[in-house]
Tab-separated table of C-alpha atoms and ligand atoms in Angstrom:
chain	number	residue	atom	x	y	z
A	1	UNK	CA	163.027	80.011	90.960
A	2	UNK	CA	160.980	78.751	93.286
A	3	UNK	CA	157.750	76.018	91.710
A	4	UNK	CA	155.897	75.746	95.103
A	5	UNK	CA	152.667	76.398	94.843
A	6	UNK	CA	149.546	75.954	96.884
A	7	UNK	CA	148.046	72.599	94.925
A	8	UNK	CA	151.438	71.018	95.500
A	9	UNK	CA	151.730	71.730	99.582
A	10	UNK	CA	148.357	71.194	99.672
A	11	UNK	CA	148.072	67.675	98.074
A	12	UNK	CA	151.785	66.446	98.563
A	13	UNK	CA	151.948	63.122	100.400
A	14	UNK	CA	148.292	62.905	100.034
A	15	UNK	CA	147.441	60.965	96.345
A	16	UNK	CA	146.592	57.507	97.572
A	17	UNK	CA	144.222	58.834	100.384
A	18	UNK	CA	141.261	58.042	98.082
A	19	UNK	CA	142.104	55.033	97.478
A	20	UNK	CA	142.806	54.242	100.875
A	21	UNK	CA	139.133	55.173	101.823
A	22	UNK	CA	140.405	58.038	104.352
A	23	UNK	CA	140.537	62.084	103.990
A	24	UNK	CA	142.740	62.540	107.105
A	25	UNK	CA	146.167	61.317	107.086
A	26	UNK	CA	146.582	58.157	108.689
A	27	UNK	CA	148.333	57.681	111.544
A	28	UNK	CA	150.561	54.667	112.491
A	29	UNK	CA	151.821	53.977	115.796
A	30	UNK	CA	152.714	50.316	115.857
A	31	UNK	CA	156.543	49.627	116.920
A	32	UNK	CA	156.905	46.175	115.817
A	33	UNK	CA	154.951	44.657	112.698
A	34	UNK	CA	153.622	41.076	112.277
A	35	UNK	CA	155.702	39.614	109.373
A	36	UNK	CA	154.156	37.253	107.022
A	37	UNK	CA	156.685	34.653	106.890
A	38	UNK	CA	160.371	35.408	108.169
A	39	UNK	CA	161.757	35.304	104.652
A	40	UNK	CA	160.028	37.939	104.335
A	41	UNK	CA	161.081	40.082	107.440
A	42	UNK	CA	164.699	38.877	106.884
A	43	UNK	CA	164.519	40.493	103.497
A	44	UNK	CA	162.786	43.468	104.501
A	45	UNK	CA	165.321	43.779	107.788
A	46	UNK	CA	168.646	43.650	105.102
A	47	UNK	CA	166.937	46.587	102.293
A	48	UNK	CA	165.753	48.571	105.912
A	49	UNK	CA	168.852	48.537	107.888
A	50	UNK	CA	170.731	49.189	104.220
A	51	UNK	CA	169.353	52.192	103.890
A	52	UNK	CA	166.261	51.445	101.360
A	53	UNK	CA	163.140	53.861	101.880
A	54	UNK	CA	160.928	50.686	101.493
A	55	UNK	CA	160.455	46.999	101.978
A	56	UNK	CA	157.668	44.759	102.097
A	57	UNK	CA	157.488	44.407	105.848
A	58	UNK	CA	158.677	47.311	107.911
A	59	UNK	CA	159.378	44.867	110.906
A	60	UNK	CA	160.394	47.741	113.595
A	61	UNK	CA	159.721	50.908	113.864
A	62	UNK	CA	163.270	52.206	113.833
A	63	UNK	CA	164.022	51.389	110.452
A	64	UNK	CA	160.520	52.686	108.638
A	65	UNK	CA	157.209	54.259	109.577
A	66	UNK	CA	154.710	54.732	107.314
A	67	UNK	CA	153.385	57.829	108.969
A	68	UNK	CA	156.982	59.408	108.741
A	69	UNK	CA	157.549	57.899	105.228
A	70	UNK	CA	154.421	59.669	104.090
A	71	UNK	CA	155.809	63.368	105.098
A	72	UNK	CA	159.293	62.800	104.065
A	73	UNK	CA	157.889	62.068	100.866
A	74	UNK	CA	155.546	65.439	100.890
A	75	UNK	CA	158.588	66.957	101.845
A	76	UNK	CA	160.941	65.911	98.885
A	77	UNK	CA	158.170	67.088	96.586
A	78	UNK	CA	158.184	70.204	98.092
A	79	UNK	CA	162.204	70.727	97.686
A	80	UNK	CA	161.991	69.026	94.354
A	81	UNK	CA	164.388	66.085	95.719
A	82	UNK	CA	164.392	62.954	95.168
A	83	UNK	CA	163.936	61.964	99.308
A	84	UNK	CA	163.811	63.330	102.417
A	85	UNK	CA	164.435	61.640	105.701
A	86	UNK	CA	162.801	62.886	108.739
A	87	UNK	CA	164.851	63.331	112.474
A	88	UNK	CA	163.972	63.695	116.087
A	89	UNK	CA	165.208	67.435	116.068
A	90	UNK	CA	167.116	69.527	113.654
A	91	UNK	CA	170.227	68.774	115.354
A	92	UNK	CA	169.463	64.991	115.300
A	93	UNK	CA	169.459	65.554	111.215
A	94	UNK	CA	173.206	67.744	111.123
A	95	UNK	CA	174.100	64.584	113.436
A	96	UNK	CA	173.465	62.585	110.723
A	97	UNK	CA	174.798	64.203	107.986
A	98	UNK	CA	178.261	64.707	109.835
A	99	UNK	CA	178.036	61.260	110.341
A	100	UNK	CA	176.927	59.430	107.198
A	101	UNK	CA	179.477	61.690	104.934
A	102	UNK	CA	182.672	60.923	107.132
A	103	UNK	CA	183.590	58.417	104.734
A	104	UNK	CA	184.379	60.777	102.738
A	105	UNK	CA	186.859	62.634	105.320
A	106	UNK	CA	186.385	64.237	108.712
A	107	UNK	CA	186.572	67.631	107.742
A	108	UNK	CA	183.847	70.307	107.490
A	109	UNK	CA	184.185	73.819	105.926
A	110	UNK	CA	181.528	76.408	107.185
A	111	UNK	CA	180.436	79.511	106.894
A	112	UNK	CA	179.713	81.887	110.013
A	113	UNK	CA	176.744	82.715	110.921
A	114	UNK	CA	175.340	79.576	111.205
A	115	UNK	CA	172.783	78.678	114.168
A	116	UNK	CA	174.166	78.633	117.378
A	117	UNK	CA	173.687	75.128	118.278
A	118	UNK	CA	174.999	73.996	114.935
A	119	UNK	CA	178.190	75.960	115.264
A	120	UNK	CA	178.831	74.061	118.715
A	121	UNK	CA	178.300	70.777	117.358
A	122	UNK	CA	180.850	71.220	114.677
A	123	UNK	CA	182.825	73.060	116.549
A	124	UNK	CA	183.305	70.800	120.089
A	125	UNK	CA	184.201	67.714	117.632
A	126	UNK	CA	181.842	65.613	119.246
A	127	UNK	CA	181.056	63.858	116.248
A	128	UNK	CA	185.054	62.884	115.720
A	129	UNK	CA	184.900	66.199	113.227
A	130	UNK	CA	186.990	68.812	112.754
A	131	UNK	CA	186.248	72.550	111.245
A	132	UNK	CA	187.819	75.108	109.125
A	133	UNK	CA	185.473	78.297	109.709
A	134	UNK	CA	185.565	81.113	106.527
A	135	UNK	CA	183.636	83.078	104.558
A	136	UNK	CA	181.375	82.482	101.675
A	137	UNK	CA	183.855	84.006	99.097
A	138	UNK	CA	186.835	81.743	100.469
A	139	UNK	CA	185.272	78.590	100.541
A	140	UNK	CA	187.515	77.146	97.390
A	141	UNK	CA	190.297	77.729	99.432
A	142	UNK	CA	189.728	75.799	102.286
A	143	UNK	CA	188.982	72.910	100.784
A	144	UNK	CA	191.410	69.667	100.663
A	145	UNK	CA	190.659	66.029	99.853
A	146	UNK	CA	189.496	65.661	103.776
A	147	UNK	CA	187.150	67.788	103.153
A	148	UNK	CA	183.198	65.984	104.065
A	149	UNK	CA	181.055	68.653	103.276
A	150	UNK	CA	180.431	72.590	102.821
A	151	UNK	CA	177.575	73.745	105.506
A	152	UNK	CA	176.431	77.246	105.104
A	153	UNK	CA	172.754	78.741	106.214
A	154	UNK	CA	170.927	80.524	104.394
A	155	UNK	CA	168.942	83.313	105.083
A	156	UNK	CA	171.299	82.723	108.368
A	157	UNK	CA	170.867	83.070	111.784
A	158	UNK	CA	170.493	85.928	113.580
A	159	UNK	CA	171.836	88.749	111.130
A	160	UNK	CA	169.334	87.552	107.917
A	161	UNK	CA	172.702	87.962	106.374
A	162	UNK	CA	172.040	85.735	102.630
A	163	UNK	CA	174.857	83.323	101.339
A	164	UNK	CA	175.244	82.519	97.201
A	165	UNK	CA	174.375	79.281	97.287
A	166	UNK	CA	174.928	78.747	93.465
A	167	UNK	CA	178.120	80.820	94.187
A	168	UNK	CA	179.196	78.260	97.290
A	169	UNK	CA	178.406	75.018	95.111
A	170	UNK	CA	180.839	76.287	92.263
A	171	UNK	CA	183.683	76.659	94.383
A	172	UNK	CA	183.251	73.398	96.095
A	173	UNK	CA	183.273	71.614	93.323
A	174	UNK	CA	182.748	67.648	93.823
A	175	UNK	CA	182.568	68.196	97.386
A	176	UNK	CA	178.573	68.303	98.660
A	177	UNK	CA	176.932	71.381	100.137
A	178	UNK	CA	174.383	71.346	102.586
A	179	UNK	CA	172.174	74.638	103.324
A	180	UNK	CA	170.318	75.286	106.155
A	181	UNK	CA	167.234	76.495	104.618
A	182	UNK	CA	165.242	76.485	107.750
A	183	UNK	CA	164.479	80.407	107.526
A	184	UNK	CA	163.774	80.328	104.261
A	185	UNK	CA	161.316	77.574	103.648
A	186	UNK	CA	161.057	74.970	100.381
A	187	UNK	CA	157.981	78.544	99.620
A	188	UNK	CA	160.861	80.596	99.773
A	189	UNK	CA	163.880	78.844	98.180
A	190	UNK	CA	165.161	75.455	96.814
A	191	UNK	CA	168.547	75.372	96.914
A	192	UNK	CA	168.617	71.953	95.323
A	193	UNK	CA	168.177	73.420	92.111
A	194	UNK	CA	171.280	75.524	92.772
A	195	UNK	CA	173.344	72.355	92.671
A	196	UNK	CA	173.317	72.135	96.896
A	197	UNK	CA	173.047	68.528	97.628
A	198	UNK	CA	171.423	68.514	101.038
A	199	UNK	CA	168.587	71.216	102.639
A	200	UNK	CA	168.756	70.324	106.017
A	201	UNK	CA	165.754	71.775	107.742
A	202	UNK	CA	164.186	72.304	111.706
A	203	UNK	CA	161.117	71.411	110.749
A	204	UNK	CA	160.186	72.372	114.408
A	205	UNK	CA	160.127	76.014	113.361
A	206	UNK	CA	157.982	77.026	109.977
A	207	UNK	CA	157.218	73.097	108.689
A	208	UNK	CA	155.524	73.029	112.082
A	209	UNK	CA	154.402	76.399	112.568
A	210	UNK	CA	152.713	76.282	115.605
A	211	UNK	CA	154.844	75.884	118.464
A	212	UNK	CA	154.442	72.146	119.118
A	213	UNK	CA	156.604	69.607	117.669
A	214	UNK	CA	160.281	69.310	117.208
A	215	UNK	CA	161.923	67.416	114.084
A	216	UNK	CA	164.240	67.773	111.901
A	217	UNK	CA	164.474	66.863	107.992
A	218	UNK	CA	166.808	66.464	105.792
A	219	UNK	CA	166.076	66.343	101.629
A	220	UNK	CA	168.691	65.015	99.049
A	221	UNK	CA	169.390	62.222	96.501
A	222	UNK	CA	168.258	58.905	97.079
A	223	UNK	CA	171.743	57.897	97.515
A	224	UNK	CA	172.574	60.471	99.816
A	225	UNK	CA	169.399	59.435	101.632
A	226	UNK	CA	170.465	56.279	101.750
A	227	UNK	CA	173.478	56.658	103.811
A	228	UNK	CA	170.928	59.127	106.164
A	229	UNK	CA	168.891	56.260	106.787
A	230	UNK	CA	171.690	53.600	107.891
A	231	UNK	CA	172.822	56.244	110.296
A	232	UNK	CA	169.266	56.827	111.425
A	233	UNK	CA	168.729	52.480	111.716
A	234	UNK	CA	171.789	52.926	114.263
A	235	UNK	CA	171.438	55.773	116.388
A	236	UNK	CA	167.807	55.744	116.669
A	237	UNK	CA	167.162	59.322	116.158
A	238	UNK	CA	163.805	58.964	114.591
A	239	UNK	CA	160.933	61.408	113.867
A	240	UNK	CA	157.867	60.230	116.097
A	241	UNK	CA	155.032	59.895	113.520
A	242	UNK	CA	152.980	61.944	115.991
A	243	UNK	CA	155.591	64.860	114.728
A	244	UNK	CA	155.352	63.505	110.878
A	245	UNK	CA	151.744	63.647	111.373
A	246	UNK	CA	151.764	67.218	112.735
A	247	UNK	CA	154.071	68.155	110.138
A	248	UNK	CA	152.355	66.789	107.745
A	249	UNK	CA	149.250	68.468	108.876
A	250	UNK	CA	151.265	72.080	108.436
A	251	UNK	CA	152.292	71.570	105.121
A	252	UNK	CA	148.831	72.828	103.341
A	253	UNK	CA	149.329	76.153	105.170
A	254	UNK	CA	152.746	76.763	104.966
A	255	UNK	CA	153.046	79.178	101.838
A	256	UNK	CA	149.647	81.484	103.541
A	257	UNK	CA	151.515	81.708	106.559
A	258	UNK	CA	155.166	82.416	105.380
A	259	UNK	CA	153.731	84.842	102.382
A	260	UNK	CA	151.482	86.509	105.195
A	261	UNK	CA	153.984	86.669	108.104
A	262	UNK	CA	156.946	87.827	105.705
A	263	UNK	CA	154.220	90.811	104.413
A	264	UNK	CA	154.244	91.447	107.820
A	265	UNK	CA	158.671	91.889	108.469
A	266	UNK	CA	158.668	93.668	105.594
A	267	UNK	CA	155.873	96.293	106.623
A	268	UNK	CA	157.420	96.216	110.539
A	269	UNK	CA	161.228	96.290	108.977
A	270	UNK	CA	160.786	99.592	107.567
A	271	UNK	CA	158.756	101.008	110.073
A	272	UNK	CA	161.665	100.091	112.339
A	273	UNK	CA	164.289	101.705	110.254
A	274	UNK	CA	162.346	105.011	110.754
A	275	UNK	CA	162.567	104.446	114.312
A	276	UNK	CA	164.373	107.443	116.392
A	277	UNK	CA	165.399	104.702	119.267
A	278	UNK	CA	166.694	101.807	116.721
A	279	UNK	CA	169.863	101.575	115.843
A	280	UNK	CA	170.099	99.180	112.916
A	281	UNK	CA	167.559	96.646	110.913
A	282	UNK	CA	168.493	93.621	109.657
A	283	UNK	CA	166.514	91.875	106.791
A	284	UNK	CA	167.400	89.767	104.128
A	285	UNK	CA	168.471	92.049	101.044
A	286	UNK	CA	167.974	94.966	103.141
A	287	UNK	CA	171.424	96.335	102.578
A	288	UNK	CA	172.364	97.465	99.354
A	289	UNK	CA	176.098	96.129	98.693
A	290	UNK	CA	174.738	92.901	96.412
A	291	UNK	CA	172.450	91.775	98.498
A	292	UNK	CA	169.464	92.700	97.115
A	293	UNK	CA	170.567	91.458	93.665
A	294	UNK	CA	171.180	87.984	95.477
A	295	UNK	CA	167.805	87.577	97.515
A	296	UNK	CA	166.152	88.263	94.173
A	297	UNK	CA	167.794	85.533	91.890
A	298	UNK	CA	167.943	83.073	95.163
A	299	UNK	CA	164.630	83.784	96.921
A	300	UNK	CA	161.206	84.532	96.166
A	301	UNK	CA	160.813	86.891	99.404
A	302	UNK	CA	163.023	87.765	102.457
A	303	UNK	CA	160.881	85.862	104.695
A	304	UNK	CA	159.138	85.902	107.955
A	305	UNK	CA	162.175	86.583	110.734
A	306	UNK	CA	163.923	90.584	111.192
A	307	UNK	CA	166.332	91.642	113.184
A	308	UNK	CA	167.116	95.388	114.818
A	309	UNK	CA	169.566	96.744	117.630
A	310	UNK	CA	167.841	99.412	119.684
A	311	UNK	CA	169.462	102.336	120.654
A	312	UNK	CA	171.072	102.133	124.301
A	313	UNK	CA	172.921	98.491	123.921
A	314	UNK	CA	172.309	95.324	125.806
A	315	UNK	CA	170.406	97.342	128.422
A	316	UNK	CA	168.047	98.659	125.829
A	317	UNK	CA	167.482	95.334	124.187
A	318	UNK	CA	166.492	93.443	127.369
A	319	UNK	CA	163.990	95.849	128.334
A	320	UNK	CA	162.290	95.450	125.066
A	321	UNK	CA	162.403	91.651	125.651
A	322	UNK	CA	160.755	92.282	129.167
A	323	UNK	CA	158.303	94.901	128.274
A	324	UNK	CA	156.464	93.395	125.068
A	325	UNK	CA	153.467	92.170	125.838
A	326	UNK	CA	151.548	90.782	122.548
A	327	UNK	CA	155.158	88.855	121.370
A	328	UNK	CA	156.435	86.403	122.966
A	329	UNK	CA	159.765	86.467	124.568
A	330	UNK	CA	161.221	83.439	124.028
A	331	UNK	CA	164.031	81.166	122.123
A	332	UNK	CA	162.783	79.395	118.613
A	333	UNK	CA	161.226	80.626	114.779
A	334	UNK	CA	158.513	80.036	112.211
A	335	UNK	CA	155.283	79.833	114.730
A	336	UNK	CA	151.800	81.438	114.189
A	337	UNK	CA	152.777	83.783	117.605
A	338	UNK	CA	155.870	86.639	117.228
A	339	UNK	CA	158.513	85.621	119.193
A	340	UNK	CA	161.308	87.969	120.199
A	341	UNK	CA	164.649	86.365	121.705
A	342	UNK	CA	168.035	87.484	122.176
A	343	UNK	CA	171.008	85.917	120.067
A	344	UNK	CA	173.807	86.682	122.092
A	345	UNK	CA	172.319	86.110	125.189
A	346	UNK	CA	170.152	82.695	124.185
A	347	UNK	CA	170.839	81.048	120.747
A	348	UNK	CA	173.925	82.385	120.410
A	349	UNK	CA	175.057	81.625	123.961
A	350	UNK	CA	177.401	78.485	123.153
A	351	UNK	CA	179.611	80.596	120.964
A	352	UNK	CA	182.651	82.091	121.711
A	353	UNK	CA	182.644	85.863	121.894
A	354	UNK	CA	184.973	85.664	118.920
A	355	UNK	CA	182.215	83.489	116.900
A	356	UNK	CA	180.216	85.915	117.842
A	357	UNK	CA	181.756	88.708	116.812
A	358	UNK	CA	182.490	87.060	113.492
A	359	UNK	CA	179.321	86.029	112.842
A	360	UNK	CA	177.982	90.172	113.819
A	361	UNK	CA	176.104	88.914	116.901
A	362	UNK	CA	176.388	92.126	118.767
A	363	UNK	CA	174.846	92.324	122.516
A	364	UNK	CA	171.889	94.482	121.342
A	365	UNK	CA	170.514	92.527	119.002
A	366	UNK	CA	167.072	91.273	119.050
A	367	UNK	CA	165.970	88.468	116.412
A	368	UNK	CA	161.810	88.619	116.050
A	369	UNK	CA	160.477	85.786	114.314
A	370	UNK	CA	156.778	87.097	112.932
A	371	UNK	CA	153.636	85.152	113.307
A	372	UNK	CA	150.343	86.012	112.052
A	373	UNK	CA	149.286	88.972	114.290
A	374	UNK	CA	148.092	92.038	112.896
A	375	UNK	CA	151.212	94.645	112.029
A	376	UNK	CA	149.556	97.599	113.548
A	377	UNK	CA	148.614	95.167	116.595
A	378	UNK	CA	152.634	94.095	117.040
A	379	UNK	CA	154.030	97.614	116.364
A	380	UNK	CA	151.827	98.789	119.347
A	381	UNK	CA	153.717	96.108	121.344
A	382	UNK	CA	157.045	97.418	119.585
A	383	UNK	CA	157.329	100.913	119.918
A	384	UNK	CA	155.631	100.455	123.277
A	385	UNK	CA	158.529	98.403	124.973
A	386	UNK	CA	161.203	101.086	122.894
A	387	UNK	CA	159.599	104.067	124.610
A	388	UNK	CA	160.060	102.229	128.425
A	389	UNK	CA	163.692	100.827	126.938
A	390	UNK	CA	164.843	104.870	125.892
A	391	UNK	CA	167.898	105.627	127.975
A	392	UNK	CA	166.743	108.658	129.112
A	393	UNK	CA	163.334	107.161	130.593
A	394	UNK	CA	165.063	104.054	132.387
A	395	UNK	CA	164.973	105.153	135.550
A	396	UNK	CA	165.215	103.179	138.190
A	397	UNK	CA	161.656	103.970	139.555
A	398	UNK	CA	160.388	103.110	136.369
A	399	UNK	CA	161.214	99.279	136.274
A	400	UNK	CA	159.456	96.160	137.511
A	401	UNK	CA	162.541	94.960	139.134
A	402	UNK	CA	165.848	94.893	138.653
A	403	UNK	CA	167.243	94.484	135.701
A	404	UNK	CA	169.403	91.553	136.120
A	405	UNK	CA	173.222	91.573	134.631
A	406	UNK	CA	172.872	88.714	131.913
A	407	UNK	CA	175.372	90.453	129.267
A	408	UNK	CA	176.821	87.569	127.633
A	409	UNK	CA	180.512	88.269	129.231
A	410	UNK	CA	178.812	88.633	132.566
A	411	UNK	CA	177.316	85.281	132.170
A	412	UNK	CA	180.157	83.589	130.966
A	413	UNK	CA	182.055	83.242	134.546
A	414	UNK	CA	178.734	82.308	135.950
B	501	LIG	C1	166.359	75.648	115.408
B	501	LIG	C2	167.350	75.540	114.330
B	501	LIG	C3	168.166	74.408	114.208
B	501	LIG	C4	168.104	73.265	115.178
B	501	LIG	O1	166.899	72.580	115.079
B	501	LIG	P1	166.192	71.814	116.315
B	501	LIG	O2	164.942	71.302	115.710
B	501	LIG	O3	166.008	72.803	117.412
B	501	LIG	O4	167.137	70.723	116.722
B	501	LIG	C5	169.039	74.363	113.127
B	501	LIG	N1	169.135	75.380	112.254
B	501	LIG	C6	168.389	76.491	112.356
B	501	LIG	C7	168.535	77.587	111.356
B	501	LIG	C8	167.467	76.610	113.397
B	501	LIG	O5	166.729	77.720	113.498
């Protein structure tokens, strides 16, 4: 299980501070580097652009920052890898790993849910990809000797629904699996030490924490890493080190506010089940058909994002989104503010309604990603914005405005 504990996040990435005569983290902006001699930067240039973590001279910032090398490295501690390699965005880091394991073949198996934006990028075939969607018990079968990688996502997004990761790894065999373990945090769960060879992270959501900075991170071998880099060296996808600095700055508070925001969606998960106007809760190991059993031997806590359908449909669940007040009603995870967004209607958009369906995004369904309010203070806000969503007291009179038709079929012609 899970060996994250507070000394590590708190003094990962940080051990040659002292010695460097500095308590902050350091912060290096240069784009270009003066090189010593150009053996030197010609040497450096060939280990950079093949992939190395290091060289002598980093020569240009698009093949190695030391502000960015300095959180990746935090980072792999964290996840108990041997690297990490930090990205503009999440997306910018599944980019890279579609890209830097085609050698291998161009097809990818995946399992539904995954996040929205994800799903679209394997599934357009941008990336010269193709692929096979199934489910996490039928993954063996779908694999053939094109096969690149396994992606699943884990606890995944919307429906918190949890995928055996150590399950997933034995029936792809030699071929690598990468979890999205951006809900669940390296606090959380490690699925490295489940035999998955790449966590792919948004770091823009808990990493960050606070609402302002977007990366992405992935942690794996150093081989694995390797081939990241190159990819990185070419498309230029880098993490700014103003990002690796913030980052890095979130790290020492990451298990206080995941433990204290997941306290939180537990507490406000059952109160919602006892709800008269909600329909359903989702939560990871909430239900009781194995799920339970697997968040205990895979995670150390359900985590810090719920999800509920209130009573009354799509109509319902947009008036909640209008009428909250303390939460914030808007797209993204993992920041110190609640934030309360609609999957079908937002993430989930870019999917088919077939995906959809498949992956249980119904139109009712509100995700909340907790922060670090007070409960009692947020289920004010909650059962607040039920009572004014209640069928029987939507009346007209009794709105703002109008509620616009934005049901995801509606939308689709637009
Ligand atoms: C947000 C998110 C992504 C995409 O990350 P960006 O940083 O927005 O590019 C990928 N996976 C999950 C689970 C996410 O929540």
């Amino acid at each position: 299980m899970s060996r994250y504990d507070h000394t590590l996040g708190v003094h990962a990435g940080r051990e040659d501070l002292r010695e460097l005569g500095v308590h902050a983290l350091p912060v290096d902006l240069s784009t270009t580097y003066p090189l010593q001699d150009l053996g030197t930067g010609t040497a450096s240039l060939d280990a950079l652009v093949a992939g190395q973590a290091e060289a002598e001279n980093p020569v240009y910032a698009r093949l190695l920052n030391p502000t960015v090398s300095r959180f990746e490295k935090a980072l792999a501690r964290l996840e108990n890898a041997e690297a990490a390699v930090g990205f503009a965005s999440g997306m910018a880091a599944l980019t890279a790993i579609v890209l830097a394991t085609q050698e291998r073949g161009r097809e990818i198996v995946a399992v539904r849910p995954i996040y929205g934006t994800s799903d679209h990028l394997l599934e357009s075939g941008l990336l010269g990809n193709k692929v096979t969607w199934t489910t996490a018990d039928k993954v063996a079968d779908c694999i053939t000797d094109e096969t690149a990688f396994v992606m699943i996502e884990t606890p995944a997004n919307p429906t918190l629904e949890l995928v055996d990761i150590a399950e997933v790894v034995r029936q792809a065999g030699d071929v690598p699996v990468v979890v999205d373990s951006t809900f669940a945090t390296p606090v959380l769960q490690q699925p490295l030490e489940m035999g998955a060879a790449m966590v792919l992270h948004s770091a823009t959501k808990f990493l960050g924490g606070h609402g302002d900075v977007i990366a992405g991170a992935v942690a794996c071998s150093e081989s694995l890493a390797a081939g990241l880099r190159q990819v990185r060296v070419a498309t230029g996808a880098l993490m700014h080190p103003w990002a690796a600095y913030l980052l890095h700055r979130s790290l020492p508070t990451l298990k206080l506010r995941v433990e204290r925001a997941q306290q939180t969606a537990l507490d406000l998960a059952d109160r919602l089940a006892g709800h008269p106007d909600v329909e359903r809760v989702f939560y990871p190991g909430w239900r009781n058909d194995g799920q339970r059993e697997l968040l205990d031997r895979q995670m150390s806590g359900g985590g810090c994002v719920l999800a509920f359908e209130p009573k009354g449909g799509y109509r319902a669940a947009s008036t909640v989104m209008r009428e909250v007040s303390l939460m914030t009603p808007a797209v993204s995870l993992g920041s110190v503010d609640t934030l309360i967004q609609h999957p079908a209607g937002l993430t989930h958009r870019v999917l088919s309604e077939q995906g959809r369906e498949s992956g249980g995004i119904g139109d009712g369904l509100l995700r909340v990603s907790i922060g670090l309010e007070e409960a009692d203070d947020l289920w004010a806000d909650l059962t607040a914005a039920l009572r004014a969503a209640r069928p029987a007291t939507t009346d007209p009179s009794s709105c703002a405005g109008p509620i616009r038709d934005a049901s995801p079929s509606a939308l689709k012609t637009a």
